[in-house]
Short mmCIF file of C-alpha atoms in Angstrom, two decimals:
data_model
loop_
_atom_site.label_atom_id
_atom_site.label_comp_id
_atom_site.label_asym_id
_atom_site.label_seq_id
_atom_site.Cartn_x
_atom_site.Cartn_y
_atom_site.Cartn_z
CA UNK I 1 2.74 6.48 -82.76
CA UNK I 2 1.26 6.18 -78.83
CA UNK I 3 0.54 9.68 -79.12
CA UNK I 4 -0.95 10.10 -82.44
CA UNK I 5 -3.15 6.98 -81.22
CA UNK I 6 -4.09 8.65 -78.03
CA UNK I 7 -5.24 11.84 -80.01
CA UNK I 8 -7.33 10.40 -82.36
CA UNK I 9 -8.73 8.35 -79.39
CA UNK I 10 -9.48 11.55 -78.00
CA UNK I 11 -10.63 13.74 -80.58
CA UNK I 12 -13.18 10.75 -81.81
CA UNK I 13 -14.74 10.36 -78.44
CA UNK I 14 -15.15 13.72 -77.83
CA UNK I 15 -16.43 14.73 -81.59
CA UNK I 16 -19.28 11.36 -81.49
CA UNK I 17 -20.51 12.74 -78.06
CA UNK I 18 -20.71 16.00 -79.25
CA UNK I 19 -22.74 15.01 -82.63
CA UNK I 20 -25.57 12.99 -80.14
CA UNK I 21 -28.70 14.61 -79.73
CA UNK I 22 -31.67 13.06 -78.53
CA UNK I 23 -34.47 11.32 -80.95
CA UNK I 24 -37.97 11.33 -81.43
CA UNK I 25 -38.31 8.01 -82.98
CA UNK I 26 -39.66 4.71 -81.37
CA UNK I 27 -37.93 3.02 -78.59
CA UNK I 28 -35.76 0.64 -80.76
CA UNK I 29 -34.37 3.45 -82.67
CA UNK I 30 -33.92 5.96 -79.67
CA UNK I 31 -32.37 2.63 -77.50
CA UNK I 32 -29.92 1.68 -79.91
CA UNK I 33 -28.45 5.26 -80.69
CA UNK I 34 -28.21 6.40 -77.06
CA UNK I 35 -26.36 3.05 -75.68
CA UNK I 36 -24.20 3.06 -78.84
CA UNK I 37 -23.49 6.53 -78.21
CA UNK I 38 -23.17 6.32 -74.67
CA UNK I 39 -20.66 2.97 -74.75
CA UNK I 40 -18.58 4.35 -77.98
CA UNK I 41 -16.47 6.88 -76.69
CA UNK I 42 -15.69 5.16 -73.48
CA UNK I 43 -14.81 1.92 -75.12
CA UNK I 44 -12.40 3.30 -77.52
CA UNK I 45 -10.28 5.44 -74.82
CA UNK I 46 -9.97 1.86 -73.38
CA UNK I 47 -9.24 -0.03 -76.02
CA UNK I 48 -6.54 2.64 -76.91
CA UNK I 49 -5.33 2.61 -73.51
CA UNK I 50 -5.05 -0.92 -73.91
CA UNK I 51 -3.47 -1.16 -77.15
CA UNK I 52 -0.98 1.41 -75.80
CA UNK I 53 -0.20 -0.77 -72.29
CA UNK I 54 0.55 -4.05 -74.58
CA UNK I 55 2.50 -2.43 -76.95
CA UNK I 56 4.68 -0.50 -73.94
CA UNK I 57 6.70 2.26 -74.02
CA UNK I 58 9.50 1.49 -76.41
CA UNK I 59 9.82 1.06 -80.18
CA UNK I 60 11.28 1.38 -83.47
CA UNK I 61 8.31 4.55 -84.21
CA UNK I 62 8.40 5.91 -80.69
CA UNK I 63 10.37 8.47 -79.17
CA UNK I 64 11.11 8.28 -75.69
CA UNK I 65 8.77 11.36 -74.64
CA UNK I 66 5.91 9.81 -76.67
CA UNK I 67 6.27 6.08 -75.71
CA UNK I 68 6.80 7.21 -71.96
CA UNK I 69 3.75 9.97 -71.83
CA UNK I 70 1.67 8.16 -73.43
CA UNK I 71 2.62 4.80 -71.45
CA UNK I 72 1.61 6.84 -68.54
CA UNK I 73 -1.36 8.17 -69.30
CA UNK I 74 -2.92 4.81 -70.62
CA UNK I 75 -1.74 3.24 -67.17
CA UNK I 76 -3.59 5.97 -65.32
CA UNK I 77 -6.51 6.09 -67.60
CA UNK I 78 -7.16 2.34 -66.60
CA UNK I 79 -6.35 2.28 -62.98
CA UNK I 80 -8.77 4.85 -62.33
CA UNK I 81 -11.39 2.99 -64.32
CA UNK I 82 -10.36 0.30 -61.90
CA UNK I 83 -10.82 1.58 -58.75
CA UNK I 84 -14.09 3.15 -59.88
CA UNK I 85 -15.08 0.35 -60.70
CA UNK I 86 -13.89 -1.06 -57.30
CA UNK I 87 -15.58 2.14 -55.21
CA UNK I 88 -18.95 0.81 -57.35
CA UNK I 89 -19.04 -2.65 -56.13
CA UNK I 90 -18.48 -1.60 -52.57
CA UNK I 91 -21.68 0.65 -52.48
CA UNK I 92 -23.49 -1.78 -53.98
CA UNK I 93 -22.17 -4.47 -51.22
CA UNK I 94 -22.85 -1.78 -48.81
CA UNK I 95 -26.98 -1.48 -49.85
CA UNK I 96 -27.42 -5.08 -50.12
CA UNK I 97 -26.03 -5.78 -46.31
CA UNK I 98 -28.53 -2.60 -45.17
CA UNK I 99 -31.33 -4.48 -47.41
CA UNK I 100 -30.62 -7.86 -45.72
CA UNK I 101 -31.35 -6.45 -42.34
CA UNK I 102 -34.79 -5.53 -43.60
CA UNK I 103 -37.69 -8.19 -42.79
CA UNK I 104 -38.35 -10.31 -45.48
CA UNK I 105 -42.40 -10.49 -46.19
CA UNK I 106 -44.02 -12.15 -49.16
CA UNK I 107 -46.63 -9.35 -50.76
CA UNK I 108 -48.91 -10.79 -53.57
CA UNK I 109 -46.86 -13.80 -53.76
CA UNK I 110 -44.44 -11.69 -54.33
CA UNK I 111 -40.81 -11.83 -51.74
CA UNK I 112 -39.65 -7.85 -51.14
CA UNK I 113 -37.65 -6.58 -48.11
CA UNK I 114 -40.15 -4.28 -46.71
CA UNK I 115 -38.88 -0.62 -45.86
CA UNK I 116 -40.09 0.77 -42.76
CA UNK I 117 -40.48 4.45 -44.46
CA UNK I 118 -43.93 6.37 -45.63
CA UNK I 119 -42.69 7.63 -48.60
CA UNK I 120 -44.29 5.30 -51.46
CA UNK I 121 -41.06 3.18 -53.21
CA UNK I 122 -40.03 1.00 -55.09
CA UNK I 123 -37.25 -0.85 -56.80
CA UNK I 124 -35.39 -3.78 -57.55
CA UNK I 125 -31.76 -3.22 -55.20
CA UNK I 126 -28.82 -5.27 -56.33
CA UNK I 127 -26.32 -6.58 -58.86
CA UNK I 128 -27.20 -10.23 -61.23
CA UNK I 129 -29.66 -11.06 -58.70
CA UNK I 130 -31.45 -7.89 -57.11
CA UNK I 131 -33.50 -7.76 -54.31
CA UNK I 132 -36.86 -6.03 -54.28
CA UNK I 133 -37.55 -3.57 -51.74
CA UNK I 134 -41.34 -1.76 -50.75
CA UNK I 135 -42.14 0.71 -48.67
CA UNK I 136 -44.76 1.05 -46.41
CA UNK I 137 -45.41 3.76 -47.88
CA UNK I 138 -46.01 2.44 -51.30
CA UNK I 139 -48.56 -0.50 -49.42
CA UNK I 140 -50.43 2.42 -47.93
CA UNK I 141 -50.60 4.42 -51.33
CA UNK I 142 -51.35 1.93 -53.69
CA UNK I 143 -54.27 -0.77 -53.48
CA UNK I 144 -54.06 -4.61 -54.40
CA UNK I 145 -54.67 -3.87 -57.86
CA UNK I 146 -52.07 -1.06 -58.24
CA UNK I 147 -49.37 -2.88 -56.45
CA UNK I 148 -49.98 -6.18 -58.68
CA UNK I 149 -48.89 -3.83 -61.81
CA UNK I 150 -46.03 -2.07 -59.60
CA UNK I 151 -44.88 -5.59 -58.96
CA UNK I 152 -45.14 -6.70 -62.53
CA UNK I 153 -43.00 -3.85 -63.54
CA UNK I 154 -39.87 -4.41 -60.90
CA UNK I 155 -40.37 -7.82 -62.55
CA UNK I 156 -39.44 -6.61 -66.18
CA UNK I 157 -36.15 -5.08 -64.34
CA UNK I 158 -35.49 -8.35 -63.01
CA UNK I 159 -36.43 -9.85 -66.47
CA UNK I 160 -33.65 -7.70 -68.28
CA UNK I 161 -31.16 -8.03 -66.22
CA UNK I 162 -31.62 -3.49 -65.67
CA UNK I 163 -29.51 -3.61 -62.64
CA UNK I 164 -26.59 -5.62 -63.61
CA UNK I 165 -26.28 -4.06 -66.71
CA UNK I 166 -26.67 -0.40 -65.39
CA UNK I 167 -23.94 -1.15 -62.53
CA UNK I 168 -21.30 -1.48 -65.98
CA UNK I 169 -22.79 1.92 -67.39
CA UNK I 170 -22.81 3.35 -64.04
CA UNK I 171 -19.19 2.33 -64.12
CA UNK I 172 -18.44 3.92 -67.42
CA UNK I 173 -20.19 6.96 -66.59
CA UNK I 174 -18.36 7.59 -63.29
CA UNK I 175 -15.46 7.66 -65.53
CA UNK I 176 -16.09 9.32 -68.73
CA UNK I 177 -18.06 12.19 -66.36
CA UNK I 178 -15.77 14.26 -68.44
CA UNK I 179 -16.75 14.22 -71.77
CA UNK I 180 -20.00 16.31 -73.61
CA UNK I 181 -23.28 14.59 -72.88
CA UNK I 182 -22.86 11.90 -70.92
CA UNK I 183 -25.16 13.20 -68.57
CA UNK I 184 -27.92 13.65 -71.18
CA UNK I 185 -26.98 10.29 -72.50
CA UNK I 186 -27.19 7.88 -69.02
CA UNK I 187 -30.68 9.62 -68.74
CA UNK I 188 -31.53 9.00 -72.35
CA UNK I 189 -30.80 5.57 -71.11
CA UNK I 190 -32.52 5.90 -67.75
CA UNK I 191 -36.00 6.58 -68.89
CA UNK I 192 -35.53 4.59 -71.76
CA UNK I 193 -34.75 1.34 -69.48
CA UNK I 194 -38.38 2.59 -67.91
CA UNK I 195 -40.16 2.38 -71.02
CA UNK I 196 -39.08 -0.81 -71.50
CA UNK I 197 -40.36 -2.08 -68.42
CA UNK I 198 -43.62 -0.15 -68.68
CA UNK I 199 -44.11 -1.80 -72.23
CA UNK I 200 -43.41 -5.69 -70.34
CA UNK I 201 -45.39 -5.19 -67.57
CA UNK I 202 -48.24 -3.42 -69.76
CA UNK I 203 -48.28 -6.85 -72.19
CA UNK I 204 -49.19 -8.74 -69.29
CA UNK I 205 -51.54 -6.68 -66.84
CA UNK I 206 -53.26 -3.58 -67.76
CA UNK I 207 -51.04 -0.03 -68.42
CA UNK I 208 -54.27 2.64 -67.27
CA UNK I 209 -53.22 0.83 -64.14
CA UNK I 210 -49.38 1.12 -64.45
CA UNK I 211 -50.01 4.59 -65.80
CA UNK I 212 -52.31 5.42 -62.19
CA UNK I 213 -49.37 3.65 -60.12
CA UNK I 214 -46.87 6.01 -61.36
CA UNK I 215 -48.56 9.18 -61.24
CA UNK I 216 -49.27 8.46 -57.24
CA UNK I 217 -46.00 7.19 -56.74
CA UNK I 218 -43.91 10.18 -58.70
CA UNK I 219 -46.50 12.77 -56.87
CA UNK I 220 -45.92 11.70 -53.62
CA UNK I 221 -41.80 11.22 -53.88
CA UNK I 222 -39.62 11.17 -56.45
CA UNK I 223 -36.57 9.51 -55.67
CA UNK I 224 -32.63 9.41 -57.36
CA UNK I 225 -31.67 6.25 -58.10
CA UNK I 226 -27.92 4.41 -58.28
CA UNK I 227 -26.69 2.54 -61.18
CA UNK I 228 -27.51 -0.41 -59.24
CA UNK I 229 -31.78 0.40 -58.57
CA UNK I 230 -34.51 0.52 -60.38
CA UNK I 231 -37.02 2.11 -59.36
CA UNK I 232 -40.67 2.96 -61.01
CA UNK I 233 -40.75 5.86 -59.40
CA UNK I 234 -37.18 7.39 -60.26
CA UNK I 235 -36.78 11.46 -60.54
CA UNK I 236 -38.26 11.80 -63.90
CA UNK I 237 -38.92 15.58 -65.16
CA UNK I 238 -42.49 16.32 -65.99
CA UNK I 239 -41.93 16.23 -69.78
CA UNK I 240 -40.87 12.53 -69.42
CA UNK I 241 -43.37 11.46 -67.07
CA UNK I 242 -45.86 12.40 -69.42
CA UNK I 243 -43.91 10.62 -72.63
CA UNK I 244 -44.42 7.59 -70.21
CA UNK I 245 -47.82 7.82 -69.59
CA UNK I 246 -48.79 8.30 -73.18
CA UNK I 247 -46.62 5.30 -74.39
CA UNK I 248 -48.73 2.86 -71.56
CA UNK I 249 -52.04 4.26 -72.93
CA UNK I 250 -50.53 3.68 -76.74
CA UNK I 251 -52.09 0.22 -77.98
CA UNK I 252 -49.83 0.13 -80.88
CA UNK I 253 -48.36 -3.28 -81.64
CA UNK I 254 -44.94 -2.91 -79.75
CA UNK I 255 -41.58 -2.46 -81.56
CA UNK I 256 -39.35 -5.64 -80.96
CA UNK I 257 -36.01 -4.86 -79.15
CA UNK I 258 -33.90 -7.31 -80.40
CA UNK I 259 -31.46 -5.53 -82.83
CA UNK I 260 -27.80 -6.38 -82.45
CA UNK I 261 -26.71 -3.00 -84.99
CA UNK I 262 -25.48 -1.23 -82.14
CA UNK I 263 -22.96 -4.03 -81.74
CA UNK I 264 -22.19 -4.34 -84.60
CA UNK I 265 -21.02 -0.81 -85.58
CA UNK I 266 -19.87 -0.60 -82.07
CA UNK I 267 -16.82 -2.69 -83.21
CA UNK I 268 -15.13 0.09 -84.85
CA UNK I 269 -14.05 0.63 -81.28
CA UNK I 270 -12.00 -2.65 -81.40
CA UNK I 271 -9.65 -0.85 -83.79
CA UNK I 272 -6.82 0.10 -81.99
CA UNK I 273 -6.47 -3.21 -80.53
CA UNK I 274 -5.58 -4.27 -83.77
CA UNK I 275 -2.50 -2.32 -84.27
CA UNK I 276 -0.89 -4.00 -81.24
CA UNK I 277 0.68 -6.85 -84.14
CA UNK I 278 2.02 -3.77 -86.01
CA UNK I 279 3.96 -2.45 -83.15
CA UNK I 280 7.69 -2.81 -83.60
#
C-alpha cells in the first residue's frame, strides 16, 4: 500500500510537469497555470510522504519490505526538505546582517540601504518585511523622475508580499530541482511576479517611464536574483524584456488577479492525506 502510494505520487508529479508548457494568454491565465503547476507536484510528494510517516511502517496491507522502504524514503524525502529549508533561512539571515551594515539614507521619501557599488540596482532584500537596497549606481543612472517609478515598482514587491512568498517557492524548488521543468516553471514565475509589479507601479505613475528605467538598468547590469530579492532589473533574456516593455506601453484595462482556481484544483494534492483513516 506505502509503495503503490509512493508510485503514483511519483508517476503524477513527474507526468503534470512534463504536460506544462508555457502560455500565451494574459497574465491571470499564464499566473495561475504556472504556480499551480509549479506547487502541484511538490505538494503531493509531501503530502504522500506525510501520509506515509503517520501511517508508519506496519500494517494489516503492508509487507515488511514495503512498509519499511517506503517508511524510509518518506522520512528522507522530508528531512531534506527540512534542512533546505533550514540552509534557505540562513542565507537569507546572512544578506539581511550584510544589508544592515549598509547606511541607511531616505531617497525620495523613500528609506533604502544604499550600496556603495556603480553598477545600477535594485531590489527589495528580505523575508515578510524586506529591506530596499540602491546602488549608487542606479542614483547616477537614473534621474528623479526615473527613480520615482523604480521606487514605485520595489513598492508593488513590497505590496505582494514577492519576497516572502518566493523564499517558500525558492524552498520547493531547491528540492524538487529534480523533476522536468521546474526550471522553466520558477522563471515562468519569475518574470511573471515582474509583470505584476510593472502593471502596479504603471496604475499609479507613468509605464514609458518604468519602461525607460528598465531598459537603462538591464543594459547596464543584469543581475541573478535569490528567492528572497526582487529586483527590477533581474537577468531577463531579451525575448522577455521586450514582452515587458510592450505590456507597460499596453493601455488595456488590466486583468484582475484575484482568482482562487488554482487553489482550488490544487487540493487534489490533499488526497493522500486522506487515506491515513483507512490505514489498518
Amino acid at each position: 500500500m506505502h509503495f503503490t502510494l509512493l508510485v503514483i505520487s511519483m508517476s503524477a508529479a513527474i507526468a503534470f510537469r512534463f504536460a506544462w508548457k508555457s502560455r500565451s494568454a494574459d497574465w491571470n491565465t499564464r499566473w495561475q497555470w504556472a504556480l499551480g503547476a509549479f506547487l502541484f507536484s511538490p505538494l503531493l510528494l509531501i503530502t504522500s510522504a506525510i501520509a506515509i510517516l503517520c501511517m508508519g511502517p506496519r500494517g494489516r496491507m503492508v509487507h515488511t519490505w514495503d512498509g519499511w522502504g517506503s517508511y524510509g524514503i518518506a522520512i528522507a524525502f522530508l528531512t531534506i526538505g527540512m534542512i533546505l529549508l533550514v540552509q534557505l533561512a540562513i542565507q537569507v539571515q546572512r544578506s539581511l546582517q550584510k544589508i544592515h551594515q549598509l547606511p541607511e539614507e531616505i531617497i525620495l521619501s523613500t528609506p533604502a540601504r544604499l550600496l556603495e557599488h556603480s553598477t545600477p540596482y535594485i531590489a527589495q532584500i528580505g523575508f515578510w518585511n524586506p529591506e530596499l537596497v540602491i546602488s549608487e549606481g542606479l542614483l547616477d543612472t537614473l534621474d528623479e523622475s526615473h527613480l520615482q517609478v523604480a521606487l514605485t515598482h520595489e513598492k508593488a514587491h513590497r505590496h505582494y508580499r514577492d519576497t516572502f512568498w518566493f523564499f517558500w517557492l525558492g524552498g520547493l524548488r531547491r528540492l524538487t530541482a529534480w523533476l522536468p521543468n521546474t526550471e522553466a516553471l520558477w522563471q515562468e514565475l519569475i518574470f511573471l511576479r515582474e509583470l505584476r509589479a510593472d502593471r502596479w507601479a504603471a496604475q499609479q505613475t507613468d509605464g514609458l517611464l518604468l519602461a525607460e528605467a528598465l531598459l537603462s538598468i538591464v543594459s547596464a547590469s543584469q543581475v541573478e536574483s535569490e528567492p528572497w530579492m526582487a529586483a527590477l532589473g533581474d537577468a531577463i533574456p531579451q525575448s522577455r524584456l521586450n514582452e515587458r516593455i510592450d505590456a507597460l506601453l499596453d493601455e488595456s484595462e488590466p486583468v484582475s488577479d484575484r482568482s482562487f482556481t488554482v487553489w482550488i484544483w490544487l487540493s487534489i494534492v490533499l488526497l493522500p492525506l486522506l487515506m491515513i483513516p483507512f490505514h489498518f
